[in-house]
Amino acid sequence: MRLNGKTALITGAASGLGKEIAQRYAAEGAKVCIADMNIEAGRIVADEIGVAGGVAMAVEMNVTDEEAVNAGVAATVDAFGTVDILVSNAGNQHIAPLTDLEFADWKRLLAIHLDGAFLTTKACMRQMKAAGNGGSILLMGSAHSKVASALKAPYVTAKHGLLGLARVVAIEGAAYGVRSNVICPGFVRTPLVEKQIPEQASTLGITEEQVISDVMLKDTVDGEFTTLEDIGDTAIFLAAFPSNALTGQSVVVSHGWYVE
Ligand code: NAD
């Protein structure tokens, strides 16, 4: 039980990677808040965690809405007493060549990833500072925090930007024991990825099998998808790490797609 006694707020936890992290954190003893704009799905995840013996609540939160973020963090503190761990994970993808990319889609993607990370980090850092117990802030980056791919300009730009935010949080947070790190997964077969396989096939004029082998997994060392479990393991390791020795870093979990 590596997170016994801890409280975690995880955005985008109604699905995919966030849901996996919420379930794994709860199994490690943390009380978890599922913060998602899809509140129905969030409540189902919270109920499932409860049935499995964990402690979870769900809040409706659009991470681009400052009032909703502050209200969700306040509700978590009301219910659980504090927030020790933030996983800023909510995200989306948009596939388009730069020359056809609508400004509105560019702004929407940057808002979900960057505004969302800023607003949740600010609200949780303020709480962590006031509580005086330190904390861990994890931002969900991507292999696309390190490399670029065609058709993903706003996503790649935002994911690179998260590295900068985590570094500033590491430096400013150190004074009150707040650490910050970025998890950078390769492709994991979540709804976000399943949706873009046919989209990329259509935009590139290739088959879905070719999108998987020639685009998504082309540069991995073994042609394998990263798994939900791989990212859950990484999120537990980073949240449970006991000191400021590991802060301001990014951990790439991508089957060697990006090699540092
Ligand atoms: P997903 O689509 O399965 O889940 C995303 C969740 O975020 C959904 O529950 C959705 O309702 C929620 N969400 C979207 N916009 C929101 C908003 N504005 N406010 C609150 N909630 C919102 O996606 P996923 O694959 O689990 O992705 C989670 C994170 O992991 C994203 O940041 C994504 O960029 C990142 N990531 C995913 C992969 C991958 O291969 N799946 C790889 C690298 C990074």
PDB file of C-alpha atoms and ligand atoms in Angstrom:
ATOM      1  CA  MET A   1       0.000   0.000   0.000  1.00  0.00           C
ATOM      2  CA  ARG A   2       2.433   2.624  -1.229  1.00  0.00           C
ATOM      3  CA  LEU A   3      -0.077   5.507  -1.119  1.00  0.00           C
ATOM      4  CA  ASN A   4      -1.771   4.781   2.195  1.00  0.00           C
ATOM      5  CA  GLY A   5      -3.144   7.938   3.802  1.00  0.00           C
ATOM      6  CA  LYS A   6      -2.718  10.006   0.627  1.00  0.00           C
ATOM      7  CA  THR A   7      -5.393  11.862  -1.301  1.00  0.00           C
ATOM      8  CA  ALA A   8      -5.171  12.149  -5.102  1.00  0.00           C
ATOM      9  CA  LEU A   9      -7.086  14.261  -7.603  1.00  0.00           C
ATOM     10  CA  ILE A  10      -6.882  12.867 -11.141  1.00  0.00           C
ATOM     11  CA  THR A  11      -8.298  14.766 -14.098  1.00  0.00           C
ATOM     12  CA  GLY A  12      -9.701  12.930 -17.094  1.00  0.00           C
ATOM     13  CA  ALA A  13     -10.079   9.874 -14.848  1.00  0.00           C
ATOM     14  CA  ALA A  14     -13.387   8.716 -16.321  1.00  0.00           C
ATOM     15  CA  SER A  15     -11.525   6.930 -19.135  1.00  0.00           C
ATOM     16  CA  GLY A  16      -8.230   5.527 -20.358  1.00  0.00           C
ATOM     17  CA  LEU A  17      -5.009   6.357 -18.546  1.00  0.00           C
ATOM     18  CA  GLY A  18      -6.650   8.501 -15.861  1.00  0.00           C
ATOM     19  CA  LYS A  19      -9.100   5.737 -14.990  1.00  0.00           C
ATOM     20  CA  GLU A  20      -6.249   3.221 -14.734  1.00  0.00           C
ATOM     21  CA  ILE A  21      -4.255   5.551 -12.473  1.00  0.00           C
ATOM     22  CA  ALA A  22      -7.297   6.208 -10.256  1.00  0.00           C
ATOM     23  CA  GLN A  23      -7.951   2.471  -9.850  1.00  0.00           C
ATOM     24  CA  ARG A  24      -4.295   1.697  -9.158  1.00  0.00           C
ATOM     25  CA  TYR A  25      -3.900   4.582  -6.686  1.00  0.00           C
ATOM     26  CA  ALA A  26      -7.010   3.422  -4.819  1.00  0.00           C
ATOM     27  CA  ALA A  27      -5.615  -0.118  -4.675  1.00  0.00           C
ATOM     28  CA  GLU A  28      -2.460   1.386  -3.141  1.00  0.00           C
ATOM     29  CA  GLY A  29      -4.515   2.978  -0.370  1.00  0.00           C
ATOM     30  CA  ALA A  30      -5.089   6.506  -1.698  1.00  0.00           C
ATOM     31  CA  LYS A  31      -8.448   8.265  -1.542  1.00  0.00           C
ATOM     32  CA  VAL A  32      -9.093   9.388  -5.106  1.00  0.00           C
ATOM     33  CA  CYS A  33     -11.148  12.104  -6.734  1.00  0.00           C
ATOM     34  CA  ILE A  34     -12.204  11.372 -10.320  1.00  0.00           C
ATOM     35  CA  ALA A  35     -12.351  14.823 -11.946  1.00  0.00           C
ATOM     36  CA  ASP A  36     -13.792  14.719 -15.441  1.00  0.00           C
ATOM     37  CA  MET A  37     -16.144  16.693 -17.651  1.00  0.00           C
ATOM     38  CA  ASN A  38     -17.965  13.390 -18.238  1.00  0.00           C
ATOM     39  CA  ILE A  39     -19.485  13.154 -14.757  1.00  0.00           C
ATOM     40  CA  GLU A  40     -21.673  10.106 -15.537  1.00  0.00           C
ATOM     41  CA  ALA A  41     -18.643   8.042 -16.548  1.00  0.00           C
ATOM     42  CA  GLY A  42     -16.692   9.513 -13.615  1.00  0.00           C
ATOM     43  CA  ARG A  43     -19.342   8.368 -11.140  1.00  0.00           C
ATOM     44  CA  ILE A  44     -19.250   4.852 -12.583  1.00  0.00           C
ATOM     45  CA  VAL A  45     -15.457   4.706 -12.090  1.00  0.00           C
ATOM     46  CA  ALA A  46     -15.812   5.997  -8.519  1.00  0.00           C
ATOM     47  CA  ASP A  47     -18.531   3.399  -7.802  1.00  0.00           C
ATOM     48  CA  GLU A  48     -16.381   0.610  -9.235  1.00  0.00           C
ATOM     49  CA  ILE A  49     -13.487   1.648  -7.007  1.00  0.00           C
ATOM     50  CA  GLY A  50     -15.838   1.621  -4.008  1.00  0.00           C
ATOM     51  CA  VAL A  51     -17.078  -1.872  -4.866  1.00  0.00           C
ATOM     52  CA  ALA A  52     -13.444  -3.004  -5.085  1.00  0.00           C
ATOM     53  CA  GLY A  53     -12.897  -1.729  -1.520  1.00  0.00           C
ATOM     54  CA  GLY A  54     -11.320   1.632  -2.292  1.00  0.00           C
ATOM     55  CA  VAL A  55     -12.378   5.188  -1.476  1.00  0.00           C
ATOM     56  CA  ALA A  56     -13.349   7.424  -4.394  1.00  0.00           C
ATOM     57  CA  MET A  57     -15.528  10.385  -5.293  1.00  0.00           C
ATOM     58  CA  ALA A  58     -16.349  12.015  -8.622  1.00  0.00           C
ATOM     59  CA  VAL A  59     -16.556  15.720  -9.461  1.00  0.00           C
ATOM     60  CA  GLU A  60     -17.660  17.327 -12.696  1.00  0.00           C
ATOM     61  CA  MET A  61     -14.745  19.416 -13.921  1.00  0.00           C
ATOM     62  CA  ASN A  62     -13.917  21.024 -17.230  1.00  0.00           C
ATOM     63  CA  VAL A  63     -10.207  21.663 -16.681  1.00  0.00           C
ATOM     64  CA  THR A  64     -10.300  24.783 -18.868  1.00  0.00           C
ATOM     65  CA  ASP A  65     -12.828  26.449 -16.531  1.00  0.00           C
ATOM     66  CA  GLU A  66     -11.112  28.116 -13.553  1.00  0.00           C
ATOM     67  CA  GLU A  67     -14.250  28.152 -11.397  1.00  0.00           C
ATOM     68  CA  ALA A  68     -14.931  24.477 -12.052  1.00  0.00           C
ATOM     69  CA  VAL A  69     -11.321  23.574 -11.240  1.00  0.00           C
ATOM     70  CA  ASN A  70     -11.320  25.551  -7.990  1.00  0.00           C
ATOM     71  CA  ALA A  71     -14.703  24.110  -6.987  1.00  0.00           C
ATOM     72  CA  GLY A  72     -13.535  20.555  -7.710  1.00  0.00           C
ATOM     73  CA  VAL A  73     -10.354  20.973  -5.672  1.00  0.00           C
ATOM     74  CA  ALA A  74     -12.384  22.526  -2.825  1.00  0.00           C
ATOM     75  CA  ALA A  75     -14.887  19.630  -2.923  1.00  0.00           C
ATOM     76  CA  THR A  76     -12.011  17.147  -2.713  1.00  0.00           C
ATOM     77  CA  VAL A  77     -10.535  18.959   0.284  1.00  0.00           C
ATOM     78  CA  ASP A  78     -13.977  19.085   1.937  1.00  0.00           C
ATOM     79  CA  ALA A  79     -14.439  15.348   1.493  1.00  0.00           C
ATOM     80  CA  PHE A  80     -10.915  14.041   2.090  1.00  0.00           C
ATOM     81  CA  GLY A  81      -9.208  16.831   4.110  1.00  0.00           C
ATOM     82  CA  THR A  82      -6.462  17.673   1.617  1.00  0.00           C
ATOM     83  CA  VAL A  83      -4.902  16.927  -1.785  1.00  0.00           C
ATOM     84  CA  ASP A  84      -1.467  15.279  -1.695  1.00  0.00           C
ATOM     85  CA  ILE A  85      -1.210  14.180  -5.328  1.00  0.00           C
ATOM     86  CA  LEU A  86      -2.434  15.816  -8.527  1.00  0.00           C
ATOM     87  CA  VAL A  87      -2.389  13.950 -11.803  1.00  0.00           C
ATOM     88  CA  SER A  88      -3.195  16.482 -14.531  1.00  0.00           C
ATOM     89  CA  ASN A  89      -4.182  14.015 -17.211  1.00  0.00           C
ATOM     90  CA  ALA A  90      -7.297  15.237 -19.060  1.00  0.00           C
ATOM     91  CA  GLY A  91      -6.542  15.532 -22.741  1.00  0.00           C
ATOM     92  CA  ASN A  92      -7.727  15.299 -26.281  1.00  0.00           C
ATOM     93  CA  GLN A  93      -6.291  14.923 -29.773  1.00  0.00           C
ATOM     94  CA  HIS A  94      -6.994  16.630 -33.096  1.00  0.00           C
ATOM     95  CA  ILE A  95      -5.665  15.275 -36.384  1.00  0.00           C
ATOM     96  CA  ALA A  96      -5.121  17.814 -39.165  1.00  0.00           C
ATOM     97  CA  PRO A  97      -2.328  19.084 -41.390  1.00  0.00           C
ATOM     98  CA  LEU A  98      -1.079  22.479 -40.221  1.00  0.00           C
ATOM     99  CA  THR A  99      -2.254  24.167 -43.409  1.00  0.00           C
ATOM    100  CA  ASP A 100      -5.854  23.071 -42.739  1.00  0.00           C
ATOM    101  CA  LEU A 101      -5.807  23.443 -38.960  1.00  0.00           C
ATOM    102  CA  GLU A 102      -8.577  25.728 -37.691  1.00  0.00           C
ATOM    103  CA  PHE A 103      -7.470  28.372 -35.167  1.00  0.00           C
ATOM    104  CA  ALA A 104     -10.352  27.293 -32.920  1.00  0.00           C
ATOM    105  CA  ASP A 105      -9.029  23.703 -32.836  1.00  0.00           C
ATOM    106  CA  TRP A 106      -5.507  24.947 -32.080  1.00  0.00           C
ATOM    107  CA  LYS A 107      -6.822  27.023 -29.146  1.00  0.00           C
ATOM    108  CA  ARG A 108      -9.093  24.219 -27.896  1.00  0.00           C
ATOM    109  CA  LEU A 109      -6.236  21.713 -27.713  1.00  0.00           C
ATOM    110  CA  LEU A 110      -3.836  24.155 -26.048  1.00  0.00           C
ATOM    111  CA  ALA A 111      -6.539  25.065 -23.522  1.00  0.00           C
ATOM    112  CA  ILE A 112      -7.276  21.453 -22.511  1.00  0.00           C
ATOM    113  CA  HIS A 113      -3.631  20.509 -22.098  1.00  0.00           C
ATOM    114  CA  LEU A 114      -1.928  23.734 -20.987  1.00  0.00           C
ATOM    115  CA  ASP A 115      -4.667  25.810 -19.335  1.00  0.00           C
ATOM    116  CA  GLY A 116      -5.938  22.634 -17.680  1.00  0.00           C
ATOM    117  CA  ALA A 117      -2.504  21.767 -16.307  1.00  0.00           C
ATOM    118  CA  PHE A 118      -1.946  25.344 -15.117  1.00  0.00           C
ATOM    119  CA  LEU A 119      -5.325  25.750 -13.415  1.00  0.00           C
ATOM    120  CA  THR A 120      -5.273  22.390 -11.630  1.00  0.00           C
ATOM    121  CA  THR A 121      -1.615  22.818 -10.648  1.00  0.00           C
ATOM    122  CA  LYS A 122      -2.249  26.301  -9.260  1.00  0.00           C
ATOM    123  CA  ALA A 123      -5.267  25.227  -7.209  1.00  0.00           C
ATOM    124  CA  CYS A 124      -3.594  22.091  -5.842  1.00  0.00           C
ATOM    125  CA  MET A 125      -0.257  23.818  -5.136  1.00  0.00           C
ATOM    126  CA  ARG A 126      -2.054  26.477  -3.108  1.00  0.00           C
ATOM    127  CA  GLN A 127      -3.742  23.726  -1.101  1.00  0.00           C
ATOM    128  CA  MET A 128      -0.477  21.783  -0.653  1.00  0.00           C
ATOM    129  CA  LYS A 129       1.344  24.926   0.464  1.00  0.00           C
ATOM    130  CA  ALA A 130      -1.388  25.788   2.981  1.00  0.00           C
ATOM    131  CA  ALA A 131      -1.560  22.233   4.361  1.00  0.00           C
ATOM    132  CA  GLY A 132       2.218  22.102   4.819  1.00  0.00           C
ATOM    133  CA  ASN A 133       2.591  18.405   3.958  1.00  0.00           C
ATOM    134  CA  GLY A 134       4.252  18.775   0.558  1.00  0.00           C
ATOM    135  CA  GLY A 135       2.862  16.935  -2.436  1.00  0.00           C
ATOM    136  CA  SER A 136       3.410  15.434  -5.861  1.00  0.00           C
ATOM    137  CA  ILE A 137       2.197  17.013  -9.088  1.00  0.00           C
ATOM    138  CA  LEU A 138       2.267  14.762 -12.137  1.00  0.00           C
ATOM    139  CA  LEU A 139       1.550  16.130 -15.583  1.00  0.00           C
ATOM    140  CA  MET A 140       0.553  13.722 -18.361  1.00  0.00           C
ATOM    141  CA  GLY A 141       2.917  14.512 -21.191  1.00  0.00           C
ATOM    142  CA  SER A 142       3.623  12.172 -24.072  1.00  0.00           C
ATOM    143  CA  ALA A 143       6.432  10.872 -26.222  1.00  0.00           C
ATOM    144  CA  HIS A 144       5.180  13.919 -28.136  1.00  0.00           C
ATOM    145  CA  SER A 145       6.714  16.033 -25.344  1.00  0.00           C
ATOM    146  CA  LYS A 146      10.045  14.986 -26.924  1.00  0.00           C
ATOM    147  CA  VAL A 147       9.387  14.260 -30.597  1.00  0.00           C
ATOM    148  CA  ALA A 148       7.077  15.585 -33.292  1.00  0.00           C
ATOM    149  CA  SER A 149       4.694  13.838 -35.668  1.00  0.00           C
ATOM    150  CA  ALA A 150       2.779  15.082 -38.678  1.00  0.00           C
ATOM    151  CA  LEU A 151      -0.869  16.157 -38.268  1.00  0.00           C
ATOM    152  CA  LYS A 152      -0.566  16.909 -34.523  1.00  0.00           C
ATOM    153  CA  ALA A 153       0.731  20.489 -34.273  1.00  0.00           C
ATOM    154  CA  PRO A 154      -1.317  21.680 -31.259  1.00  0.00           C
ATOM    155  CA  TYR A 155      -0.899  18.409 -29.360  1.00  0.00           C
ATOM    156  CA  VAL A 156       2.884  18.305 -29.871  1.00  0.00           C
ATOM    157  CA  THR A 157       3.183  21.987 -28.969  1.00  0.00           C
ATOM    158  CA  ALA A 158       1.137  21.565 -25.779  1.00  0.00           C
ATOM    159  CA  LYS A 159       2.919  18.392 -24.689  1.00  0.00           C
ATOM    160  CA  HIS A 160       6.309  20.091 -25.126  1.00  0.00           C
ATOM    161  CA  GLY A 161       4.983  23.013 -23.073  1.00  0.00           C
ATOM    162  CA  LEU A 162       4.134  20.788 -20.115  1.00  0.00           C
ATOM    163  CA  LEU A 163       7.846  20.076 -19.620  1.00  0.00           C
ATOM    164  CA  GLY A 164       8.396  23.775 -18.964  1.00  0.00           C
ATOM    165  CA  LEU A 165       5.516  23.996 -16.502  1.00  0.00           C
ATOM    166  CA  ALA A 166       6.752  20.978 -14.518  1.00  0.00           C
ATOM    167  CA  ARG A 167      10.245  22.474 -14.287  1.00  0.00           C
ATOM    168  CA  VAL A 168       8.907  25.736 -12.871  1.00  0.00           C
ATOM    169  CA  VAL A 169       6.661  23.867 -10.423  1.00  0.00           C
ATOM    170  CA  ALA A 170       9.701  21.832  -9.295  1.00  0.00           C
ATOM    171  CA  ILE A 171      11.709  24.980  -8.592  1.00  0.00           C
ATOM    172  CA  GLU A 172       8.918  27.009  -6.957  1.00  0.00           C
ATOM    173  CA  GLY A 173       7.380  24.037  -5.126  1.00  0.00           C
ATOM    174  CA  ALA A 174      10.608  22.873  -3.498  1.00  0.00           C
ATOM    175  CA  ALA A 175      10.276  25.460  -0.734  1.00  0.00           C
ATOM    176  CA  TYR A 176       7.173  23.655   0.544  1.00  0.00           C
ATOM    177  CA  GLY A 177       7.974  20.086  -0.461  1.00  0.00           C
ATOM    178  CA  VAL A 178       6.019  19.960  -3.708  1.00  0.00           C
ATOM    179  CA  ARG A 179       7.607  17.837  -6.446  1.00  0.00           C
ATOM    180  CA  SER A 180       6.588  17.831 -10.091  1.00  0.00           C
ATOM    181  CA  ASN A 181       7.309  15.341 -12.867  1.00  0.00           C
ATOM    182  CA  VAL A 182       5.973  14.539 -16.334  1.00  0.00           C
ATOM    183  CA  ILE A 183       4.930  11.080 -17.523  1.00  0.00           C
ATOM    184  CA  CYS A 184       5.531  10.661 -21.264  1.00  0.00           C
ATOM    185  CA  PRO A 185       3.742   7.578 -22.623  1.00  0.00           C
ATOM    186  CA  GLY A 186       4.092   6.097 -26.062  1.00  0.00           C
ATOM    187  CA  PHE A 187       0.894   4.930 -27.760  1.00  0.00           C
ATOM    188  CA  VAL A 188      -1.541   3.181 -25.396  1.00  0.00           C
ATOM    189  CA  ARG A 189      -4.772   1.699 -26.796  1.00  0.00           C
ATOM    190  CA  THR A 190      -7.241   4.001 -25.033  1.00  0.00           C
ATOM    191  CA  PRO A 191     -10.360   5.552 -26.630  1.00  0.00           C
ATOM    192  CA  LEU A 192      -8.224   8.584 -27.573  1.00  0.00           C
ATOM    193  CA  VAL A 193      -5.911   6.385 -29.666  1.00  0.00           C
ATOM    194  CA  GLU A 194      -8.602   4.064 -31.067  1.00  0.00           C
ATOM    195  CA  LYS A 195     -10.367   7.159 -32.460  1.00  0.00           C
ATOM    196  CA  GLN A 196      -7.316   8.486 -34.279  1.00  0.00           C
ATOM    197  CA  ILE A 197      -6.380   5.244 -36.067  1.00  0.00           C
ATOM    198  CA  PRO A 198      -9.162   5.562 -38.701  1.00  0.00           C
ATOM    199  CA  GLU A 199      -8.726   9.371 -38.755  1.00  0.00           C
ATOM    200  CA  GLN A 200      -5.024   9.062 -39.610  1.00  0.00           C
ATOM    201  CA  ALA A 201      -5.726   6.281 -42.130  1.00  0.00           C
ATOM    202  CA  SER A 202      -8.150   8.551 -43.931  1.00  0.00           C
ATOM    203  CA  THR A 203      -5.915  11.659 -43.812  1.00  0.00           C
ATOM    204  CA  LEU A 204      -2.794   9.764 -44.918  1.00  0.00           C
ATOM    205  CA  GLY A 205      -4.560   7.492 -47.418  1.00  0.00           C
ATOM    206  CA  ILE A 206      -3.253   4.264 -45.843  1.00  0.00           C
ATOM    207  CA  THR A 207      -4.851   1.309 -44.018  1.00  0.00           C
ATOM    208  CA  GLU A 208      -5.478   1.212 -40.277  1.00  0.00           C
ATOM    209  CA  GLU A 209      -2.905  -1.612 -39.977  1.00  0.00           C
ATOM    210  CA  GLN A 210      -0.353   0.658 -41.671  1.00  0.00           C
ATOM    211  CA  VAL A 211      -1.180   3.491 -39.242  1.00  0.00           C
ATOM    212  CA  ILE A 212      -0.317   1.134 -36.381  1.00  0.00           C
ATOM    213  CA  SER A 213       2.840  -0.405 -37.867  1.00  0.00           C
ATOM    214  CA  ASP A 214       4.207   2.440 -40.019  1.00  0.00           C
ATOM    215  CA  VAL A 215       3.181   5.493 -37.975  1.00  0.00           C
ATOM    216  CA  MET A 216       2.405   4.708 -34.334  1.00  0.00           C
ATOM    217  CA  LEU A 217       4.880   1.928 -33.557  1.00  0.00           C
ATOM    218  CA  LYS A 218       7.428   2.530 -36.321  1.00  0.00           C
ATOM    219  CA  ASP A 219      10.168   3.882 -34.062  1.00  0.00           C
ATOM    220  CA  THR A 220       9.660   1.615 -31.039  1.00  0.00           C
ATOM    221  CA  VAL A 221      12.367  -0.972 -30.349  1.00  0.00           C
ATOM    222  CA  ASP A 222       9.914  -3.883 -30.488  1.00  0.00           C
ATOM    223  CA  GLY A 223       6.742  -2.811 -32.324  1.00  0.00           C
ATOM    224  CA  GLU A 224       4.723  -2.953 -29.096  1.00  0.00           C
ATOM    225  CA  PHE A 225       2.073  -0.643 -27.684  1.00  0.00           C
ATOM    226  CA  THR A 226       2.714   0.772 -24.210  1.00  0.00           C
ATOM    227  CA  THR A 227       0.087  -0.583 -21.784  1.00  0.00           C
ATOM    228  CA  LEU A 228      -2.236   0.946 -19.216  1.00  0.00           C
ATOM    229  CA  GLU A 229      -0.376  -1.083 -16.587  1.00  0.00           C
ATOM    230  CA  ASP A 230       2.989   0.427 -17.657  1.00  0.00           C
ATOM    231  CA  ILE A 231       1.621   3.927 -17.086  1.00  0.00           C
ATOM    232  CA  GLY A 232      -0.095   2.955 -13.823  1.00  0.00           C
ATOM    233  CA  ASP A 233       3.206   1.573 -12.518  1.00  0.00           C
ATOM    234  CA  THR A 234       5.029   4.782 -13.473  1.00  0.00           C
ATOM    235  CA  ALA A 235       2.361   6.996 -11.881  1.00  0.00           C
ATOM    236  CA  ILE A 236       2.558   5.051  -8.614  1.00  0.00           C
ATOM    237  CA  PHE A 237       6.367   5.166  -8.584  1.00  0.00           C
ATOM    238  CA  LEU A 238       6.457   8.937  -9.135  1.00  0.00           C
ATOM    239  CA  ALA A 239       3.665   9.701  -6.645  1.00  0.00           C
ATOM    240  CA  ALA A 240       5.181   7.505  -3.934  1.00  0.00           C
ATOM    241  CA  PHE A 241       8.764   8.716  -4.360  1.00  0.00           C
ATOM    242  CA  PRO A 242       9.759   9.974  -0.927  1.00  0.00           C
ATOM    243  CA  SER A 243      11.942  13.015  -1.553  1.00  0.00           C
ATOM    244  CA  ASN A 244      12.748  16.031  -3.701  1.00  0.00           C
ATOM    245  CA  ALA A 245      15.538  14.035  -5.366  1.00  0.00           C
ATOM    246  CA  LEU A 246      13.148  13.214  -8.195  1.00  0.00           C
ATOM    247  CA  THR A 247      11.597  16.470  -9.341  1.00  0.00           C
ATOM    248  CA  GLY A 248      11.471  18.515 -12.531  1.00  0.00           C
ATOM    249  CA  GLN A 249      11.952  15.364 -14.621  1.00  0.00           C
ATOM    250  CA  SER A 250      10.152  13.603 -17.433  1.00  0.00           C
ATOM    251  CA  VAL A 251       9.906   9.825 -17.669  1.00  0.00           C
ATOM    252  CA  VAL A 252       9.390   8.436 -21.170  1.00  0.00           C
ATOM    253  CA  VAL A 253       7.546   5.092 -21.192  1.00  0.00           C
ATOM    254  CA  SER A 254       7.357   4.343 -24.899  1.00  0.00           C
ATOM    255  CA  HIS A 255       9.105   1.068 -25.827  1.00  0.00           C
ATOM    256  CA  GLY A 256      12.123   3.102 -26.879  1.00  0.00           C
ATOM    257  CA  TRP A 257      10.230   5.245 -29.398  1.00  0.00           C
ATOM    258  CA  TYR A 258      12.161   8.139 -27.888  1.00  0.00           C
ATOM    259  CA  VAL A 259      15.560   7.266 -26.423  1.00  0.00           C
ATOM    260  CA  GLU A 260      17.199   9.885 -24.190  1.00  0.00           C
TER     261      GLU A 260
HETATM  262  P1  NAD B   1      -9.205   9.162 -23.125  1.00  0.00           P
HETATM  263  O1  NAD B   1      -9.900   9.836 -24.259  1.00  0.00           O
HETATM  264  O2  NAD B   1      -9.404   7.707 -22.896  1.00  0.00           O
HETATM  265  O3  NAD B   1      -9.565   9.911 -21.749  1.00  0.00           O
HETATM  266  C1  NAD B   1      -9.522  11.294 -21.654  1.00  0.00           C
HETATM  267  C2  NAD B   1     -10.460  11.755 -20.554  1.00  0.00           C
HETATM  268  O4  NAD B   1     -10.302  13.171 -20.411  1.00  0.00           O
HETATM  269  C3  NAD B   1     -11.942  11.500 -20.846  1.00  0.00           C
HETATM  270  O5  NAD B   1     -12.567  10.900 -19.724  1.00  0.00           O
HETATM  271  C4  NAD B   1     -12.508  12.886 -21.124  1.00  0.00           C
HETATM  272  O6  NAD B   1     -13.865  13.032 -20.713  1.00  0.00           O
HETATM  273  C5  NAD B   1     -11.588  13.754 -20.282  1.00  0.00           C
HETATM  274  N1  NAD B   1     -11.511  15.135 -20.732  1.00  0.00           N
HETATM  275  C6  NAD B   1     -11.309  15.609 -21.981  1.00  0.00           C
HETATM  276  N2  NAD B   1     -11.331  16.940 -21.996  1.00  0.00           N
HETATM  277  C7  NAD B   1     -11.565  17.344 -20.721  1.00  0.00           C
HETATM  278  C8  NAD B   1     -11.711  18.602 -20.083  1.00  0.00           C
HETATM  279  N3  NAD B   1     -11.620  19.735 -20.789  1.00  0.00           N
HETATM  280  N4  NAD B   1     -11.922  18.622 -18.764  1.00  0.00           N
HETATM  281  C9  NAD B   1     -12.017  17.471 -18.054  1.00  0.00           C
HETATM  282  N5  NAD B   1     -11.912  16.258 -18.594  1.00  0.00           N
HETATM  283  C10 NAD B   1     -11.686  16.189 -19.914  1.00  0.00           C
HETATM  284  O7  NAD B   1      -7.663   9.528 -23.339  1.00  0.00           O
HETATM  285  P2  NAD B   1      -6.311   8.870 -22.766  1.00  0.00           P
HETATM  286  O8  NAD B   1      -5.631   8.181 -23.883  1.00  0.00           O
HETATM  287  O9  NAD B   1      -6.543   8.173 -21.498  1.00  0.00           O
HETATM  288  O10 NAD B   1      -5.459  10.200 -22.512  1.00  0.00           O
HETATM  289  C11 NAD B   1      -5.231  10.721 -21.222  1.00  0.00           C
HETATM  290  C12 NAD B   1      -4.003  11.616 -21.278  1.00  0.00           C
HETATM  291  O11 NAD B   1      -2.872  10.827 -21.680  1.00  0.00           O
HETATM  292  C13 NAD B   1      -4.108  12.762 -22.287  1.00  0.00           C
HETATM  293  O12 NAD B   1      -3.495  13.917 -21.744  1.00  0.00           O
HETATM  294  C14 NAD B   1      -3.304  12.249 -23.460  1.00  0.00           C
HETATM  295  O13 NAD B   1      -2.777  13.291 -24.236  1.00  0.00           O
HETATM  296  C15 NAD B   1      -2.222  11.482 -22.734  1.00  0.00           C
HETATM  297  N6  NAD B   1      -1.531  10.501 -23.554  1.00  0.00           N
HETATM  298  C16 NAD B   1      -2.202   9.433 -24.079  1.00  0.00           C
HETATM  299  C17 NAD B   1      -1.503   8.523 -24.848  1.00  0.00           C
HETATM  300  C18 NAD B   1      -2.180   7.329 -25.459  1.00  0.00           C
HETATM  301  O14 NAD B   1      -1.559   6.678 -26.299  1.00  0.00           O
HETATM  302  N7  NAD B   1      -3.393   6.988 -25.086  1.00  0.00           N
HETATM  303  C19 NAD B   1      -0.133   8.673 -25.077  1.00  0.00           C
HETATM  304  C20 NAD B   1       0.509   9.768 -24.531  1.00  0.00           C
HETATM  305  C21 NAD B   1      -0.193  10.669 -23.760  1.00  0.00           C
END
